[in-house]
């Protein structure tokens, strides 16, 4: 039986959240002392022309929502950038890649192959903007247009991914969108595809989504982004990924928002900062 899933482009559903993340990176990249440099984030936002305007420069960003967004994106992006550069991978899989351009903006090893897994229309939009900019990746980059709720494993392997070779996996801002069982299947599949020496970095949100959407700041955030976050996030119970990975033989380490603030000398704003502080980052190595 074939299951028909909702598809989205860059200005609808989850695609629009990817665009909002790009706006946050653009705000940081255009700040006086950026933790992250992303020359394409602003171009993505302008090219998409979203239904609700998204700021890309600090002078255009009003209110605490965008201050938090820019700071949170700066901290999480820089942490995952550093993780990836330190890993010196030969193959990388970015799940729900959205408008991620690490293949273009990071000095990855010359032999590194980057696989970007996401919805076809999202990857198509990204490629159009990158082509218009004449952008060239630092190494081999392969788009894998498929749905993570579908048989993405086959699509990944058919794109050239080698499960016998150590790989680095990134899952940035993905888990809240997955139902509990889908999240479990995701980690099952990552484990099955990961040779010894592989590594994984994933963002985990510990907040209670039911309570979160009663918070006025969260409501204001959704309105500012032009996204129905409550309709997209899954409040289903799920197992803790770290516990399962340790059971499966992975060594894990976790980093919370407070540690990131100290490491990168950047404070999350007090107004609304609890939303971003509910995130932690799990790094696992096999």
CSV table of C-alpha atoms in Angstrom, one decimal:
chain,number,residue,atom,x,y,z
A,1,UNK,CA,0.0,0.0,0.0
A,2,UNK,CA,1.3,3.4,-0.9
A,3,UNK,CA,0.9,6.1,1.7
A,4,UNK,CA,0.3,9.7,0.5
A,5,UNK,CA,2.0,12.2,2.6
A,6,UNK,CA,1.6,16.0,2.6
A,7,UNK,CA,4.3,17.6,0.6
A,8,UNK,CA,5.4,21.2,1.3
A,9,UNK,CA,7.5,23.8,-0.4
A,10,UNK,CA,9.7,26.5,1.1
A,11,UNK,CA,6.8,28.9,2.0
A,12,UNK,CA,4.4,26.3,3.6
A,13,UNK,CA,4.3,24.0,6.6
A,14,UNK,CA,7.7,22.7,7.7
A,15,UNK,CA,9.4,24.4,4.7
A,16,UNK,CA,8.5,27.8,6.1
A,17,UNK,CA,10.1,26.9,9.4
A,18,UNK,CA,13.3,26.2,7.5
A,19,UNK,CA,13.0,29.6,6.0
A,20,UNK,CA,12.6,31.2,9.4
A,21,UNK,CA,15.7,29.3,10.6
A,22,UNK,CA,17.6,30.9,7.6
A,23,UNK,CA,16.3,34.3,8.7
A,24,UNK,CA,17.8,33.7,12.1
A,25,UNK,CA,21.1,32.7,10.6
A,26,UNK,CA,21.0,35.8,8.4
A,27,UNK,CA,20.4,38.0,11.3
A,28,UNK,CA,23.4,36.5,13.1
A,29,UNK,CA,25.6,36.6,9.9
A,30,UNK,CA,24.8,40.3,9.5
A,31,UNK,CA,25.5,41.2,13.1
A,32,UNK,CA,28.6,43.1,14.3
A,33,UNK,CA,30.4,40.0,15.7
A,34,UNK,CA,28.8,36.9,14.2
A,35,UNK,CA,29.4,33.4,15.6
A,36,UNK,CA,28.3,32.0,12.2
A,37,UNK,CA,29.0,33.2,8.7
A,38,UNK,CA,26.3,32.2,6.2
A,39,UNK,CA,26.4,34.2,2.9
A,40,UNK,CA,23.4,32.4,1.5
A,41,UNK,CA,20.8,32.7,4.3
A,42,UNK,CA,19.7,36.2,3.4
A,43,UNK,CA,19.5,35.3,-0.3
A,44,UNK,CA,17.2,32.4,0.5
A,45,UNK,CA,14.8,34.6,2.5
A,46,UNK,CA,14.6,37.2,-0.3
A,47,UNK,CA,14.2,34.6,-3.0
A,48,UNK,CA,11.4,32.9,-1.3
A,49,UNK,CA,9.4,36.1,-0.7
A,50,UNK,CA,7.4,34.5,2.2
A,51,UNK,CA,3.8,35.6,2.9
A,52,UNK,CA,4.9,37.2,6.2
A,53,UNK,CA,8.1,39.3,5.8
A,54,UNK,CA,11.1,37.8,7.6
A,55,UNK,CA,13.9,40.1,8.8
A,56,UNK,CA,17.5,39.3,7.7
A,57,UNK,CA,19.4,42.3,9.1
A,58,UNK,CA,19.4,43.4,12.8
A,59,UNK,CA,18.1,46.9,12.0
A,60,UNK,CA,14.9,45.3,10.6
A,61,UNK,CA,14.3,42.9,13.5
A,62,UNK,CA,12.0,44.3,16.1
A,63,UNK,CA,11.1,42.8,19.5
A,64,UNK,CA,12.5,39.9,21.6
A,65,UNK,CA,11.3,37.1,19.3
A,66,UNK,CA,13.9,37.8,16.6
A,67,UNK,CA,16.6,38.5,19.2
A,68,UNK,CA,16.0,35.1,20.7
A,69,UNK,CA,15.8,33.5,17.2
A,70,UNK,CA,19.1,34.9,16.1
A,71,UNK,CA,20.9,34.0,19.3
A,72,UNK,CA,19.5,30.5,19.4
A,73,UNK,CA,20.4,29.9,15.8
A,74,UNK,CA,23.9,31.3,16.4
A,75,UNK,CA,24.6,29.0,19.3
A,76,UNK,CA,23.2,25.8,17.8
A,77,UNK,CA,24.7,26.4,14.4
A,78,UNK,CA,28.1,27.1,15.8
A,79,UNK,CA,28.0,24.1,18.1
A,80,UNK,CA,27.1,21.7,15.2
A,81,UNK,CA,29.6,23.4,12.9
A,82,UNK,CA,32.4,22.8,15.4
A,83,UNK,CA,31.3,19.2,15.9
A,84,UNK,CA,31.4,18.5,12.2
A,85,UNK,CA,34.7,20.2,11.6
A,86,UNK,CA,36.3,18.3,14.6
A,87,UNK,CA,34.9,15.0,13.3
A,88,UNK,CA,36.8,15.3,9.9
A,89,UNK,CA,34.2,13.1,8.2
A,90,UNK,CA,34.4,11.3,4.9
A,91,UNK,CA,30.6,11.2,4.6
A,92,UNK,CA,28.0,13.3,6.2
A,93,UNK,CA,24.2,12.9,6.3
A,94,UNK,CA,22.1,15.9,7.1
A,95,UNK,CA,18.6,14.8,7.9
A,96,UNK,CA,15.8,17.4,7.2
A,97,UNK,CA,18.5,19.5,5.7
A,98,UNK,CA,16.3,22.4,4.8
A,99,UNK,CA,18.4,25.4,3.8
A,100,UNK,CA,21.6,24.1,5.4
A,101,UNK,CA,24.7,25.1,3.4
A,102,UNK,CA,27.4,23.5,5.4
A,103,UNK,CA,28.7,21.8,2.2
A,104,UNK,CA,29.4,25.3,0.9
A,105,UNK,CA,30.5,27.4,3.9
A,106,UNK,CA,32.6,24.9,6.0
A,107,UNK,CA,36.1,23.8,5.2
A,108,UNK,CA,35.3,20.1,5.2
A,109,UNK,CA,37.9,17.5,4.1
A,110,UNK,CA,38.4,17.3,0.4
A,111,UNK,CA,37.3,13.7,0.2
A,112,UNK,CA,34.1,14.4,2.2
A,113,UNK,CA,30.7,13.6,0.7
A,114,UNK,CA,27.6,15.4,2.0
A,115,UNK,CA,24.1,13.9,1.6
A,116,UNK,CA,21.2,16.3,2.2
A,117,UNK,CA,17.9,14.6,2.9
A,118,UNK,CA,14.7,16.6,2.6
A,119,UNK,CA,11.5,17.2,0.7
A,120,UNK,CA,12.0,17.5,-3.0
A,121,UNK,CA,10.5,21.0,-3.4
A,122,UNK,CA,12.7,22.4,-0.5
A,123,UNK,CA,15.8,21.0,-2.0
A,124,UNK,CA,14.8,22.2,-5.5
A,125,UNK,CA,14.3,25.7,-4.2
A,126,UNK,CA,17.7,25.7,-2.5
A,127,UNK,CA,19.5,24.5,-5.6
A,128,UNK,CA,17.9,27.2,-7.7
A,129,UNK,CA,19.2,29.9,-5.4
A,130,UNK,CA,22.6,28.4,-5.1
A,131,UNK,CA,22.8,28.1,-8.9
A,132,UNK,CA,21.8,31.7,-9.3
A,133,UNK,CA,24.6,32.7,-7.0
A,134,UNK,CA,27.1,30.5,-8.8
A,135,UNK,CA,27.9,28.7,-5.6
A,136,UNK,CA,30.1,25.6,-5.6
A,137,UNK,CA,30.3,23.2,-2.7
A,138,UNK,CA,33.7,22.5,-1.1
A,139,UNK,CA,33.4,18.8,-1.9
A,140,UNK,CA,30.9,16.3,-3.2
A,141,UNK,CA,27.3,17.2,-2.3
A,142,UNK,CA,24.3,15.1,-3.1
A,143,UNK,CA,20.7,16.1,-2.6
A,144,UNK,CA,18.4,13.2,-1.6
A,145,UNK,CA,14.9,14.3,-2.3
A,146,UNK,CA,12.7,12.1,-0.2
A,147,UNK,CA,10.3,12.1,2.8
A,148,UNK,CA,11.7,11.0,6.2
A,149,UNK,CA,8.4,9.3,6.8
A,150,UNK,CA,9.0,7.2,3.7
A,151,UNK,CA,11.8,4.8,2.7
A,152,UNK,CA,14.6,7.4,2.9
A,153,UNK,CA,17.1,4.6,3.6
A,154,UNK,CA,16.8,3.2,0.1
A,155,UNK,CA,17.0,6.7,-1.4
A,156,UNK,CA,20.1,7.5,0.6
A,157,UNK,CA,21.9,4.3,-0.4
A,158,UNK,CA,20.9,4.7,-4.0
A,159,UNK,CA,22.5,8.2,-3.9
A,160,UNK,CA,25.9,6.7,-3.1
A,161,UNK,CA,25.9,6.5,0.7
A,162,UNK,CA,28.2,3.7,1.9
A,163,UNK,CA,26.9,2.0,5.2
A,164,UNK,CA,30.3,0.2,5.6
A,165,UNK,CA,32.1,3.5,5.9
A,166,UNK,CA,32.0,5.7,9.1
A,167,UNK,CA,29.6,8.5,8.8
A,168,UNK,CA,28.6,11.7,10.6
A,169,UNK,CA,24.8,12.4,11.1
A,170,UNK,CA,23.2,15.7,11.8
A,171,UNK,CA,19.6,16.1,13.0
A,172,UNK,CA,19.2,19.8,13.7
A,173,UNK,CA,15.7,20.9,14.8
A,174,UNK,CA,14.1,17.8,13.4
A,175,UNK,CA,12.7,15.7,16.4
A,176,UNK,CA,9.8,18.0,17.5
A,177,UNK,CA,8.1,17.3,14.1
A,178,UNK,CA,8.2,13.6,14.4
A,179,UNK,CA,5.6,11.4,16.1
A,180,UNK,CA,7.1,9.2,18.9
A,181,UNK,CA,7.2,6.0,16.8
A,182,UNK,CA,8.7,7.8,13.8
A,183,UNK,CA,11.5,9.2,16.1
A,184,UNK,CA,12.3,5.7,17.3
A,185,UNK,CA,12.4,4.3,13.8
A,186,UNK,CA,14.8,7.2,12.8
A,187,UNK,CA,17.3,6.2,15.4
A,188,UNK,CA,16.9,2.5,14.6
A,189,UNK,CA,17.8,3.2,11.0
A,190,UNK,CA,20.7,5.5,11.8
A,191,UNK,CA,22.1,2.8,14.0
A,192,UNK,CA,21.7,0.2,11.3
A,193,UNK,CA,23.5,2.4,8.8
A,194,UNK,CA,26.3,3.5,11.0
A,195,UNK,CA,29.7,1.6,10.8
A,196,UNK,CA,32.0,1.7,13.8
A,197,UNK,CA,33.6,5.1,14.0
A,198,UNK,CA,30.4,6.9,13.1
A,199,UNK,CA,29.1,9.9,15.0
A,200,UNK,CA,25.7,11.6,15.5
A,201,UNK,CA,24.7,15.1,16.7
A,202,UNK,CA,21.0,15.7,17.5
A,203,UNK,CA,19.1,18.6,19.0
A,204,UNK,CA,16.6,17.6,21.7
A,205,UNK,CA,13.8,19.8,23.1
A,206,UNK,CA,12.9,19.0,26.6
A,207,UNK,CA,9.9,21.3,26.9
A,208,UNK,CA,6.4,20.2,27.4
A,209,UNK,CA,4.7,21.2,24.1
A,210,UNK,CA,1.2,21.3,25.6
A,211,UNK,CA,2.3,23.8,28.2
A,212,UNK,CA,4.6,25.6,25.7
A,213,UNK,CA,1.8,26.7,23.5
A,214,UNK,CA,0.1,28.3,26.4
A,215,UNK,CA,3.0,30.7,26.8
A,216,UNK,CA,2.4,34.1,25.2
A,217,UNK,CA,6.0,34.4,24.0
A,218,UNK,CA,5.7,31.1,22.1
A,219,UNK,CA,2.4,32.3,20.5
A,220,UNK,CA,4.1,35.6,19.5
A,221,UNK,CA,7.0,33.6,18.1
A,222,UNK,CA,4.7,31.5,15.9
A,223,UNK,CA,2.9,34.6,14.7
A,224,UNK,CA,6.2,36.4,13.9
A,225,UNK,CA,7.4,33.3,11.9
A,226,UNK,CA,4.0,33.0,10.1
A,227,UNK,CA,4.0,29.3,11.1
A,228,UNK,CA,1.4,27.2,12.9
A,229,UNK,CA,4.0,25.5,15.2
A,230,UNK,CA,1.3,23.9,17.4
A,231,UNK,CA,0.0,22.1,14.3
A,232,UNK,CA,3.4,20.9,13.3
A,233,UNK,CA,5.0,19.8,16.6
A,234,UNK,CA,4.2,16.3,18.0
A,235,UNK,CA,3.4,16.1,21.7
A,236,UNK,CA,3.5,12.3,21.7
A,237,UNK,CA,5.6,10.6,24.4
A,238,UNK,CA,8.9,9.1,23.3
A,239,UNK,CA,11.9,7.4,24.7
A,240,UNK,CA,15.1,9.4,25.5
A,241,UNK,CA,17.5,9.0,22.5
A,242,UNK,CA,20.5,9.1,24.7
A,243,UNK,CA,19.4,6.2,26.8
A,244,UNK,CA,18.7,4.1,23.7
A,245,UNK,CA,21.9,5.0,22.0
A,246,UNK,CA,23.9,4.0,25.1
A,247,UNK,CA,22.0,0.7,25.2
A,248,UNK,CA,23.0,0.2,21.6
A,249,UNK,CA,26.7,0.7,22.3
A,250,UNK,CA,27.2,4.4,21.5
A,251,UNK,CA,29.1,6.7,23.8
A,252,UNK,CA,27.2,9.9,24.4
A,253,UNK,CA,27.8,13.4,25.8
A,254,UNK,CA,25.2,16.1,26.2
A,255,UNK,CA,25.6,19.9,26.1
A,256,UNK,CA,22.9,22.3,27.4
A,257,UNK,CA,22.1,25.8,26.5
A,258,UNK,CA,23.9,27.3,29.6
A,259,UNK,CA,27.1,25.6,28.5
A,260,UNK,CA,26.8,26.9,25.0
A,261,UNK,CA,26.2,30.4,26.3
A,262,UNK,CA,29.4,30.2,28.4
A,263,UNK,CA,31.5,28.5,25.6
A,264,UNK,CA,30.6,31.1,23.0
A,265,UNK,CA,30.2,34.1,25.3
A,266,UNK,CA,26.7,34.8,24.0
A,267,UNK,CA,23.7,35.1,26.3
A,268,UNK,CA,20.2,34.1,25.3
A,269,UNK,CA,17.8,37.0,26.0
A,270,UNK,CA,16.0,36.8,29.3
A,271,UNK,CA,12.7,37.7,27.7
A,272,UNK,CA,11.5,34.5,26.1
A,273,UNK,CA,14.9,32.8,26.5
A,274,UNK,CA,13.3,29.8,28.3
A,275,UNK,CA,12.1,28.5,25.0
A,276,UNK,CA,15.7,28.1,23.7
A,277,UNK,CA,17.0,27.0,27.0
A,278,UNK,CA,14.8,23.9,26.9
A,279,UNK,CA,17.1,22.6,24.2
A,280,UNK,CA,20.1,20.3,24.7
A,281,UNK,CA,22.5,18.7,22.2
A,282,UNK,CA,23.3,15.1,22.2
A,283,UNK,CA,26.6,13.9,20.6
A,284,UNK,CA,27.0,10.1,20.2
A,285,UNK,CA,29.9,8.1,18.9
A,286,UNK,CA,29.9,4.5,17.9
